mmCIF file with all atom_site columns, C-alpha atoms in Angstrom:
data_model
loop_
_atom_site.group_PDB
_atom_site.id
_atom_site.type_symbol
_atom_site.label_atom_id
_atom_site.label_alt_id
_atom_site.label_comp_id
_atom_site.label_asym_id
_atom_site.label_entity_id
_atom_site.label_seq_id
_atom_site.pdbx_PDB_ins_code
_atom_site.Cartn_x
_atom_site.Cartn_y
_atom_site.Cartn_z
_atom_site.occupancy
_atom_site.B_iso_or_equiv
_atom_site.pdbx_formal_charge
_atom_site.auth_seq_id
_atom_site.auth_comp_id
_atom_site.auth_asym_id
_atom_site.auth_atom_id
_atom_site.pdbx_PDB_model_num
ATOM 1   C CA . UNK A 1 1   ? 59.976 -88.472 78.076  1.00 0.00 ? 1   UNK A CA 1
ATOM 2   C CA . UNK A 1 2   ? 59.715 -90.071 81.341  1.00 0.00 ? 2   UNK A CA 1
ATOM 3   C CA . UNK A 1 3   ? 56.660 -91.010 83.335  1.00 0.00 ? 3   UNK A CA 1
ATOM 4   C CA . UNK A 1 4   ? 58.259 -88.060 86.056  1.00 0.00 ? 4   UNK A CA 1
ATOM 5   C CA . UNK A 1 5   ? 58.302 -85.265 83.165  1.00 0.00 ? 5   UNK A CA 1
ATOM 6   C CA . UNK A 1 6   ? 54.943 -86.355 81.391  1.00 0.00 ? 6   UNK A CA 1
ATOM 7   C CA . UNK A 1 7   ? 53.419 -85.805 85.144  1.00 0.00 ? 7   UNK A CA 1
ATOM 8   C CA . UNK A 1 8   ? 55.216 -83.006 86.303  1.00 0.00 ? 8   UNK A CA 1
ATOM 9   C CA . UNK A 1 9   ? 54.300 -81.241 82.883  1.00 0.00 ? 9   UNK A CA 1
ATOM 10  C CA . UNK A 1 10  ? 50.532 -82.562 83.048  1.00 0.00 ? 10  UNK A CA 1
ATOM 11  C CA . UNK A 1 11  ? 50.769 -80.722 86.850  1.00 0.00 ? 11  UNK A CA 1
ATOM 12  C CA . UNK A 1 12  ? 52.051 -77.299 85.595  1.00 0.00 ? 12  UNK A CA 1
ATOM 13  C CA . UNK A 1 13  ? 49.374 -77.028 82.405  1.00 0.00 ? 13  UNK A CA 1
ATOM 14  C CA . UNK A 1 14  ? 46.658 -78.196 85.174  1.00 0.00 ? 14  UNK A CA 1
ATOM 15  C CA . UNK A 1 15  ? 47.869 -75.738 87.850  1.00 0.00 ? 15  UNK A CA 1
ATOM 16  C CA . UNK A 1 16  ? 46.280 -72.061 87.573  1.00 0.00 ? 16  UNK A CA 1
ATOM 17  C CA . UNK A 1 17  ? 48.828 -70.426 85.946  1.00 0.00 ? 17  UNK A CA 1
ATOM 18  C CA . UNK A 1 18  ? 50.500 -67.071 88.652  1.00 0.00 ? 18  UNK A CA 1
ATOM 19  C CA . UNK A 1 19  ? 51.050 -63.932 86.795  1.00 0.00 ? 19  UNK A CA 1
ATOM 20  C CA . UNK A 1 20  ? 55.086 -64.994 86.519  1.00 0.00 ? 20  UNK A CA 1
ATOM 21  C CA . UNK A 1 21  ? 53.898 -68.544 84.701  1.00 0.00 ? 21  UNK A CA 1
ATOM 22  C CA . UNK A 1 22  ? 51.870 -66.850 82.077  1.00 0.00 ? 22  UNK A CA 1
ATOM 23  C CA . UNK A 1 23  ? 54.447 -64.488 81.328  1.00 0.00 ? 23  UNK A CA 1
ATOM 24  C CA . UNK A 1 24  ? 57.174 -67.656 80.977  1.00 0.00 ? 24  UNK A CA 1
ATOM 25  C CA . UNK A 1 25  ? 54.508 -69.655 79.242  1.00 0.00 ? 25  UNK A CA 1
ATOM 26  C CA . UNK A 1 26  ? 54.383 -66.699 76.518  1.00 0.00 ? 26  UNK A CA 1
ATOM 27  C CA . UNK A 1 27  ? 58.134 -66.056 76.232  1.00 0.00 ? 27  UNK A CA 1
ATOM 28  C CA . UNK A 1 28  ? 58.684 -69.393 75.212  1.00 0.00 ? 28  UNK A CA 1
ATOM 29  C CA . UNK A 1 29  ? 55.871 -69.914 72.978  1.00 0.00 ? 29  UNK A CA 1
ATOM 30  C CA . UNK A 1 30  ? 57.020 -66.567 71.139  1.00 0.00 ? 30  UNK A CA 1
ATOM 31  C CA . UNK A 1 31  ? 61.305 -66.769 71.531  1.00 0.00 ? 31  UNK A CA 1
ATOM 32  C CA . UNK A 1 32  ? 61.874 -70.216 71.874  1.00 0.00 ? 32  UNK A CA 1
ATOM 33  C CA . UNK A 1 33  ? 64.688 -69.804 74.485  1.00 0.00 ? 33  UNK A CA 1
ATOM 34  C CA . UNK A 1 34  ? 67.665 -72.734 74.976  1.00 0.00 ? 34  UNK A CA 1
ATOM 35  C CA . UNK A 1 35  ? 70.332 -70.713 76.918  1.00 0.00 ? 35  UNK A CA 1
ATOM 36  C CA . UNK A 1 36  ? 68.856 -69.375 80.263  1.00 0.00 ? 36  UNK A CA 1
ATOM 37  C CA . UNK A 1 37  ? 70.668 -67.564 83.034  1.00 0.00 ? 37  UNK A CA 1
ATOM 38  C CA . UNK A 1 38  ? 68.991 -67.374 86.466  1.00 0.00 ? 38  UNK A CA 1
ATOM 39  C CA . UNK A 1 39  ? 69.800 -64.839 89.197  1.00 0.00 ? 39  UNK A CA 1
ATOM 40  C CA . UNK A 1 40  ? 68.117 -66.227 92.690  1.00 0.00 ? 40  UNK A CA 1
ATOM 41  C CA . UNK A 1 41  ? 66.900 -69.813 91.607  1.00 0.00 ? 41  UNK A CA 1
ATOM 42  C CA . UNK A 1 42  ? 65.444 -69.892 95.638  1.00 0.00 ? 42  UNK A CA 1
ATOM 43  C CA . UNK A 1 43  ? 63.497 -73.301 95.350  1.00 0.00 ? 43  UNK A CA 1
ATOM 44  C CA . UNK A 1 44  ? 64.238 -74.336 91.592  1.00 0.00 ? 44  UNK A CA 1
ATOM 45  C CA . UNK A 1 45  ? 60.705 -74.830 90.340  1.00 0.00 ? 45  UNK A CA 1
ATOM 46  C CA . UNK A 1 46  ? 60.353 -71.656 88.128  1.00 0.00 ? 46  UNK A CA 1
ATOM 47  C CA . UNK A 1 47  ? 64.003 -73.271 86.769  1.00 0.00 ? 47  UNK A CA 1
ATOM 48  C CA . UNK A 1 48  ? 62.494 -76.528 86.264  1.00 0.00 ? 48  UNK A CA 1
ATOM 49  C CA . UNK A 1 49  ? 59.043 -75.170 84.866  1.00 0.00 ? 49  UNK A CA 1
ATOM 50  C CA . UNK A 1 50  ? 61.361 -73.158 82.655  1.00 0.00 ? 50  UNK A CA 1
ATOM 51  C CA . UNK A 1 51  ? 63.706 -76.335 81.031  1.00 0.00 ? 51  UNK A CA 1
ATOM 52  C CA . UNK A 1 52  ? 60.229 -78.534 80.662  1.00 0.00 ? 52  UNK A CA 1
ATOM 53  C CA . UNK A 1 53  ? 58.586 -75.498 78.576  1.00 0.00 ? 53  UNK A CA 1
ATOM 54  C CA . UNK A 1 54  ? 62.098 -74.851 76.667  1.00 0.00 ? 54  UNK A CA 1
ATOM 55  C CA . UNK A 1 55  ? 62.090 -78.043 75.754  1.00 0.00 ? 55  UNK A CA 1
ATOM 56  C CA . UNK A 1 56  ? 58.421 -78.738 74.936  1.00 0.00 ? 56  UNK A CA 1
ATOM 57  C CA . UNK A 1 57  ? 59.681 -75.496 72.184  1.00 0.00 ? 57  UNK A CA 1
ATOM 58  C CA . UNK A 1 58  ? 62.594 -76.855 71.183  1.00 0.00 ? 58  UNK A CA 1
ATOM 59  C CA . UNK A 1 59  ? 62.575 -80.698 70.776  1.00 0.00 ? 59  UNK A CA 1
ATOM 60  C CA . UNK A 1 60  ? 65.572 -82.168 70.716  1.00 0.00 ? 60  UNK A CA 1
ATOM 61  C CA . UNK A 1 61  ? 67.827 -78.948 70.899  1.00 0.00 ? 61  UNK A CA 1
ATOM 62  C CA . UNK A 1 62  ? 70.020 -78.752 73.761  1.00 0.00 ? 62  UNK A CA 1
ATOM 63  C CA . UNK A 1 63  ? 68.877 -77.031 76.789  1.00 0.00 ? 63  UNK A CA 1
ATOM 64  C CA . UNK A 1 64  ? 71.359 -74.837 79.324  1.00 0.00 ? 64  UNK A CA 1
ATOM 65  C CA . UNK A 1 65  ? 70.444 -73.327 82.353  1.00 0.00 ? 65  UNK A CA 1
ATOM 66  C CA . UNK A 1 66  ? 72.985 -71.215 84.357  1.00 0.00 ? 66  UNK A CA 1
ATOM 67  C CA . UNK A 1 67  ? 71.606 -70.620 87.822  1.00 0.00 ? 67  UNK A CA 1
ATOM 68  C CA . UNK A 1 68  ? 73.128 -68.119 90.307  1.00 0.00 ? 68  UNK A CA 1
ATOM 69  C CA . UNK A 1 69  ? 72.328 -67.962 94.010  1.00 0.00 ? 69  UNK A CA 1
ATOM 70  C CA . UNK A 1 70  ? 73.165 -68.227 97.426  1.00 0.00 ? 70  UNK A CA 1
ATOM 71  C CA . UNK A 1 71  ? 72.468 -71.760 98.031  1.00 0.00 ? 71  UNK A CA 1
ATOM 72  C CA . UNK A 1 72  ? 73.815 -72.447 101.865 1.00 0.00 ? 72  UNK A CA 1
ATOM 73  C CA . UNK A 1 73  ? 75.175 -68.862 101.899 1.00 0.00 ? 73  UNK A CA 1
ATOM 74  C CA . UNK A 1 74  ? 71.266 -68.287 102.462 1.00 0.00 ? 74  UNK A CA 1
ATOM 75  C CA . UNK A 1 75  ? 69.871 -65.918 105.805 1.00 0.00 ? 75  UNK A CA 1
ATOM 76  C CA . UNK A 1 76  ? 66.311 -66.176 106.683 1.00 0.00 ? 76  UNK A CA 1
ATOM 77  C CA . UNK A 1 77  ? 65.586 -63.055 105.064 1.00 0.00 ? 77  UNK A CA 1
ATOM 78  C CA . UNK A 1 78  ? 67.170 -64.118 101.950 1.00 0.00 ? 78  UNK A CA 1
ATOM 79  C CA . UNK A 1 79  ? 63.303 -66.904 101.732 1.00 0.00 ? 79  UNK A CA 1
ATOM 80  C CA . UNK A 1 80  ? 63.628 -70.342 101.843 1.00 0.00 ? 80  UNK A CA 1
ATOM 81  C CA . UNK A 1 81  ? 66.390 -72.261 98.823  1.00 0.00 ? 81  UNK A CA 1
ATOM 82  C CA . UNK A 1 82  ? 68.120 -75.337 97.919  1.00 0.00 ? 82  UNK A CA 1
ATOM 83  C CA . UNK A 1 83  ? 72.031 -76.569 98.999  1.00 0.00 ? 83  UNK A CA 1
ATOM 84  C CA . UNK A 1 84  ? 73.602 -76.235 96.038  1.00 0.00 ? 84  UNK A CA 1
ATOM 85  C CA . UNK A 1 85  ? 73.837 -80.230 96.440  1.00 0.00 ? 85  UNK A CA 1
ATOM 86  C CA . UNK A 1 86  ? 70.349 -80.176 96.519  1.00 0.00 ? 86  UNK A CA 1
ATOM 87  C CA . UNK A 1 87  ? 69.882 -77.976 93.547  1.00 0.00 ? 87  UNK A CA 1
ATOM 88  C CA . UNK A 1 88  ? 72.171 -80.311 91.423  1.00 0.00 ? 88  UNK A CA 1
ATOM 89  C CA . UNK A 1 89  ? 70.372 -83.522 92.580  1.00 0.00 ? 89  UNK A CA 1
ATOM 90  C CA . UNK A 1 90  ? 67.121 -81.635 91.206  1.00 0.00 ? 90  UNK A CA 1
ATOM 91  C CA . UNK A 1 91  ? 68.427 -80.368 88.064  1.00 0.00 ? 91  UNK A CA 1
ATOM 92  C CA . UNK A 1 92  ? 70.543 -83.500 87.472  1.00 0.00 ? 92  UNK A CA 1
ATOM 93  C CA . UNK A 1 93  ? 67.280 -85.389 85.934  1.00 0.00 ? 93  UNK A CA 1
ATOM 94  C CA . UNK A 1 94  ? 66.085 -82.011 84.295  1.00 0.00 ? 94  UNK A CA 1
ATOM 95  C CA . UNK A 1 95  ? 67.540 -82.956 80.577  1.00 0.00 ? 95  UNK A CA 1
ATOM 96  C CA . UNK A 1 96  ? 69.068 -79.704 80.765  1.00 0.00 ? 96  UNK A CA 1
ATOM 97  C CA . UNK A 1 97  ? 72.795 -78.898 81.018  1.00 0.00 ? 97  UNK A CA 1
ATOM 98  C CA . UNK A 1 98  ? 72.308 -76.992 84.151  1.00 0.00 ? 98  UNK A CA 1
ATOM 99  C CA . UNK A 1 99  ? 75.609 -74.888 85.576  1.00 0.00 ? 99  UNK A CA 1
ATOM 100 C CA . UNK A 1 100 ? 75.422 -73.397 88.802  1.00 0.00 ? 100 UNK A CA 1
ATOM 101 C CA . UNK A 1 101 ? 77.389 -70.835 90.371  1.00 0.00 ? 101 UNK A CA 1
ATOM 102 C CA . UNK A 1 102 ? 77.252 -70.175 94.321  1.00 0.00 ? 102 UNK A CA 1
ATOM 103 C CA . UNK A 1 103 ? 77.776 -66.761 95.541  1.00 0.00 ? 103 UNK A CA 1
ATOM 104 C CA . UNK A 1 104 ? 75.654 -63.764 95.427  1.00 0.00 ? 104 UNK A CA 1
ATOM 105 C CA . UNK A 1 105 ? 73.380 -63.765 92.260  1.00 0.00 ? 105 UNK A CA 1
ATOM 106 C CA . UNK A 1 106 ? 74.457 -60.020 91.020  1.00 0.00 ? 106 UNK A CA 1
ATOM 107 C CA . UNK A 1 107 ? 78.091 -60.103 92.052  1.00 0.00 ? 107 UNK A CA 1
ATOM 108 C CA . UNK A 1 108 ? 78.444 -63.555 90.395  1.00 0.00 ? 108 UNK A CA 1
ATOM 109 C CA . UNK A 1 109 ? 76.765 -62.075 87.090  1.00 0.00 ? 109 UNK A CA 1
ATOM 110 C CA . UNK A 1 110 ? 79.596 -59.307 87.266  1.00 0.00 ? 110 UNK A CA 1
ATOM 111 C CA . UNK A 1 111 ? 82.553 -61.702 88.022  1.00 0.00 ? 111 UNK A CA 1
ATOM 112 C CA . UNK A 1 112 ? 81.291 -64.214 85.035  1.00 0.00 ? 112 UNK A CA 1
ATOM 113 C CA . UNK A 1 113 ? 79.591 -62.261 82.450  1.00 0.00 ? 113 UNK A CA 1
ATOM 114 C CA . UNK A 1 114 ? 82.557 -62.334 80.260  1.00 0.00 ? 114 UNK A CA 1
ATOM 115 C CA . UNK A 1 115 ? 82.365 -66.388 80.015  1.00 0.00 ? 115 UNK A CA 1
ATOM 116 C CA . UNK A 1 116 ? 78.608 -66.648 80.046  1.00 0.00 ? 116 UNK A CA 1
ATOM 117 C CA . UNK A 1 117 ? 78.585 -65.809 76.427  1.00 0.00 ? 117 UNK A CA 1
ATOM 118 C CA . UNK A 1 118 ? 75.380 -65.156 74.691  1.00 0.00 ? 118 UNK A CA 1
ATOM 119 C CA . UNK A 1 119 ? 72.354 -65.956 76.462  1.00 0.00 ? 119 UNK A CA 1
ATOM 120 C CA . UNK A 1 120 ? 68.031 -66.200 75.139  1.00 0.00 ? 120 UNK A CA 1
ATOM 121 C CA . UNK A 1 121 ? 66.574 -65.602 78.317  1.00 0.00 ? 121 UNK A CA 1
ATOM 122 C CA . UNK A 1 122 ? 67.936 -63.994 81.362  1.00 0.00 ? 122 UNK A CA 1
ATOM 123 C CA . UNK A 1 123 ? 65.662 -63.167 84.205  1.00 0.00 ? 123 UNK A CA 1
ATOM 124 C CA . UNK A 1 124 ? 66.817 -60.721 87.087  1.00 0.00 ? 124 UNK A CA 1
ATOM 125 C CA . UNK A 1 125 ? 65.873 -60.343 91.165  1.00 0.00 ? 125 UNK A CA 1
ATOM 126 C CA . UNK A 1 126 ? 64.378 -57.457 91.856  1.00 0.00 ? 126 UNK A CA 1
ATOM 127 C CA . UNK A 1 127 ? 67.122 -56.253 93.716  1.00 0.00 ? 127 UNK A CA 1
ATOM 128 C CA . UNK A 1 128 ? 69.728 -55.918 91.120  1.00 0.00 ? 128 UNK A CA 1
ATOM 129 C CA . UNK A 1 129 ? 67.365 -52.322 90.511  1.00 0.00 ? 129 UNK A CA 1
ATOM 130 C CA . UNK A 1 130 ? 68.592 -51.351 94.057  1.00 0.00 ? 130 UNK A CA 1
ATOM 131 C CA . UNK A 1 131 ? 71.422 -48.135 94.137  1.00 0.00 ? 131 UNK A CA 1
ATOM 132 C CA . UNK A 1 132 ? 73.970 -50.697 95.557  1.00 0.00 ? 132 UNK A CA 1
ATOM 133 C CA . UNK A 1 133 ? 73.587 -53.035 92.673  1.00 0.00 ? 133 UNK A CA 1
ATOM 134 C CA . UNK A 1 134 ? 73.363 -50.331 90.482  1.00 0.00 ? 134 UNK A CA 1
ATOM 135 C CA . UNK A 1 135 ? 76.656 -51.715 88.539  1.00 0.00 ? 135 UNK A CA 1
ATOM 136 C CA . UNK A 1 136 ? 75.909 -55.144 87.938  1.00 0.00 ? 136 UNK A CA 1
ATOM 137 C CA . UNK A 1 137 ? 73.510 -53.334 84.423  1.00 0.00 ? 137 UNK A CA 1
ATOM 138 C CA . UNK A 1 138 ? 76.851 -52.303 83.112  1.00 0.00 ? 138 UNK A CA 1
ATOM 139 C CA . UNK A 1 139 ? 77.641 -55.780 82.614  1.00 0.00 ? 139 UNK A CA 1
ATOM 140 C CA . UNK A 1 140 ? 74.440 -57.152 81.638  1.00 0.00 ? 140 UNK A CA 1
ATOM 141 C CA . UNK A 1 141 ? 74.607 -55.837 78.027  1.00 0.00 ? 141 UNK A CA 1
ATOM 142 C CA . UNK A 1 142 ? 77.225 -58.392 77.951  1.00 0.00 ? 142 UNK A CA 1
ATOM 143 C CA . UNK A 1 143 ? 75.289 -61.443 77.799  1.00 0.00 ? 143 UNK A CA 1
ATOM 144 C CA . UNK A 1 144 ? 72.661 -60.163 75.576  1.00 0.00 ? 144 UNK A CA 1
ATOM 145 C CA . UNK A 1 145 ? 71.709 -60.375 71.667  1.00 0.00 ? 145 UNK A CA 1
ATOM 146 C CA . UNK A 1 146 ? 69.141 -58.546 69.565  1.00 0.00 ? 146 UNK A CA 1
ATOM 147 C CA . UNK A 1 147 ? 66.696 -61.368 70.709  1.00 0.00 ? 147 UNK A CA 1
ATOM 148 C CA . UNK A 1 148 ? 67.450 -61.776 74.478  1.00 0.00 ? 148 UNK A CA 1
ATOM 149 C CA . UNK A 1 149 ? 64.342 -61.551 76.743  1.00 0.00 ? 149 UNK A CA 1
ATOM 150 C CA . UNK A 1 150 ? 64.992 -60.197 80.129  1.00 0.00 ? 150 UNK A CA 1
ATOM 151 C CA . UNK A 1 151 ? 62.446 -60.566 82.559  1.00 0.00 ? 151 UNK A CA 1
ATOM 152 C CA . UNK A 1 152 ? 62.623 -58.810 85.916  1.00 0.00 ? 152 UNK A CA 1
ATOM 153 C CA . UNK A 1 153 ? 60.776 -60.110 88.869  1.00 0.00 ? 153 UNK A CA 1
ATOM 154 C CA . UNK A 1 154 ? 58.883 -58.039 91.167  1.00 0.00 ? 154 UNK A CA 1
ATOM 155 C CA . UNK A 1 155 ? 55.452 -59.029 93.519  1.00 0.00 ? 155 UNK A CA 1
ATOM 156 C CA . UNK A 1 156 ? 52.241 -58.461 92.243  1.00 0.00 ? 156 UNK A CA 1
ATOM 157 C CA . UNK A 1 157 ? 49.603 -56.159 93.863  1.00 0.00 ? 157 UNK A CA 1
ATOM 158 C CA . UNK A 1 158 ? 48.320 -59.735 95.056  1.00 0.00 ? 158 UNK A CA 1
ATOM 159 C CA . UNK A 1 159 ? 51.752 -60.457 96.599  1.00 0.00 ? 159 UNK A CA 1
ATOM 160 C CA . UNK A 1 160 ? 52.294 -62.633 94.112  1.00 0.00 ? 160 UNK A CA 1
ATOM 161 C CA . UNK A 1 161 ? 55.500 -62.940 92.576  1.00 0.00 ? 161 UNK A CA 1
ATOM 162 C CA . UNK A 1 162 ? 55.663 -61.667 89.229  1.00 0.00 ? 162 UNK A CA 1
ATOM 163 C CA . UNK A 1 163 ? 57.743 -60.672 85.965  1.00 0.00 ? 163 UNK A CA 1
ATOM 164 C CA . UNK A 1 164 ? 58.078 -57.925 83.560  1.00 0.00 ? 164 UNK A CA 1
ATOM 165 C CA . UNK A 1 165 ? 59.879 -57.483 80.502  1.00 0.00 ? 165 UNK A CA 1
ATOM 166 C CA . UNK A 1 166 ? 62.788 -54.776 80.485  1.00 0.00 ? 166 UNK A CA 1
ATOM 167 C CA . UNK A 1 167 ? 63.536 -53.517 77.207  1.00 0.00 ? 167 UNK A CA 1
ATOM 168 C CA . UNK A 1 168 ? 67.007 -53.820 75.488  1.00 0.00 ? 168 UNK A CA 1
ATOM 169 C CA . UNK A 1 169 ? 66.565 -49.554 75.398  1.00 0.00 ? 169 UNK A CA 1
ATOM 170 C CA . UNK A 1 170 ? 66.110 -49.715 79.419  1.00 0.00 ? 170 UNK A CA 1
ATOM 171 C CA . UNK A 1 171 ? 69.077 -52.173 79.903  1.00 0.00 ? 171 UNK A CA 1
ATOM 172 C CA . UNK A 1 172 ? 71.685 -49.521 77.344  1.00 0.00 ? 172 UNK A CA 1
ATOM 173 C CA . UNK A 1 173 ? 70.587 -46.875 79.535  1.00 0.00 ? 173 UNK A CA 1
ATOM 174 C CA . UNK A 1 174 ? 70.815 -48.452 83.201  1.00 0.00 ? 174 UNK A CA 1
ATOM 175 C CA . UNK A 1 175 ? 74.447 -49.700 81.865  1.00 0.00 ? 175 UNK A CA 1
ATOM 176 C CA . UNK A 1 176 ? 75.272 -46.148 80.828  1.00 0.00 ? 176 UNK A CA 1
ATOM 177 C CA . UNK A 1 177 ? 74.692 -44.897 84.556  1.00 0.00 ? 177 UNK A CA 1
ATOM 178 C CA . UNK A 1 178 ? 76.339 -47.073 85.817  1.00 0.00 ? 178 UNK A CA 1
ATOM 179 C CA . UNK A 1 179 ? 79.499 -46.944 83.621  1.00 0.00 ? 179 UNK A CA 1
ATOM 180 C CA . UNK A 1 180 ? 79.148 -43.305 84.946  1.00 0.00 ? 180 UNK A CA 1
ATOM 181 C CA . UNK A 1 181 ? 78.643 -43.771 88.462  1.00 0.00 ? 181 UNK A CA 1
ATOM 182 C CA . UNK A 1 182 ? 81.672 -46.021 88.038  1.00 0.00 ? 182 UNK A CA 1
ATOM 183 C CA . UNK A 1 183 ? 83.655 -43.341 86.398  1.00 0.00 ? 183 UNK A CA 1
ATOM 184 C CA . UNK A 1 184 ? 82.971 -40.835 89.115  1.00 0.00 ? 184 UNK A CA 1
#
């Protein structure tokens, strides 16, 4: 482990831990995740907080992180981000085998969820619980297995952001609307 990594993980255990780090730091002590999927990596230090602790769980086992977002496609609304150049000059020292797709984080998940194959931790913009993203959950079971952890973020009462586990039971039936909307 570099002197970088030993620092930057000394930083995040010293840090007080936001509602959304204690929930990651628990996921990965529990589920041990290796293949993550991103939607919205914004400034990429969940992602990186993310690889170090999946890593820290799983020594030696390769790491993949699949990050969808905007990148320069970004408004002002949209909250500050990385170029995607940026992002892979960031993730390129990560250890991790980081993939990242440009493009609107839901529609991308829809065009590639097919070739994403299997994934152990998947976490989710709020947004994607919006009516007009309604049918990217008919393409989220997809990606999953029996052991997938999907985390959806949201902002805390605090205004902090946050994250909150959605059940495999919520997921089946958000996909079944929306394989009925899309029928209609």
């Amino acid at each position: 482990m570099s002197i970088f990594s030993k620092l930057r993980a000394f930083c995040f255990r010293s840090q007080p831990k936001s509602p959304a780090d204690r929930v990651l730091s628990e996921i990965f002590e529990r589920h041990t995740p290796r293949r993550i999927v991103e939607l919205g990596v914004g400034s990429g230090q969940r992602a990186l907080r993310m690889i170090e602790l999946a890593k820290k769980a799983s020594p030696g086992a390769e790491i993949a992180y699949i990050g969808m977002d905007l990148f320069e496609g970004r408004s002002e609304a949209d909250g500050p981000g990385l170029s995607l150049k940026e992002a892979h000059q960031q993730f390129r020292g990560s250890g991790a085998k980081a993939q990242l797709v440009p493009g609107n984080p839901c529609d991308s998940l829809v065009r590639m969820a097919n070739a994403l194959g299997k994934v152990d931790l998947l976490i989710i913009p709020a947004e994607l619980e919006s009516p007009e993203h309604a049918r990217a959950w008919f393409y989220v079971p997809r990606v999953l297995h029996e052991r997938t952890v999907v985390l959806v973020e949201y902002l805390s009462e605090e205004g902090q952001p946050a994250l909150r586990l959605k059940s495999q039971s919520e997921i089946a039936e958000l996909a079944r609307v929306a394989t009925v909307r899309r029928a209609a």
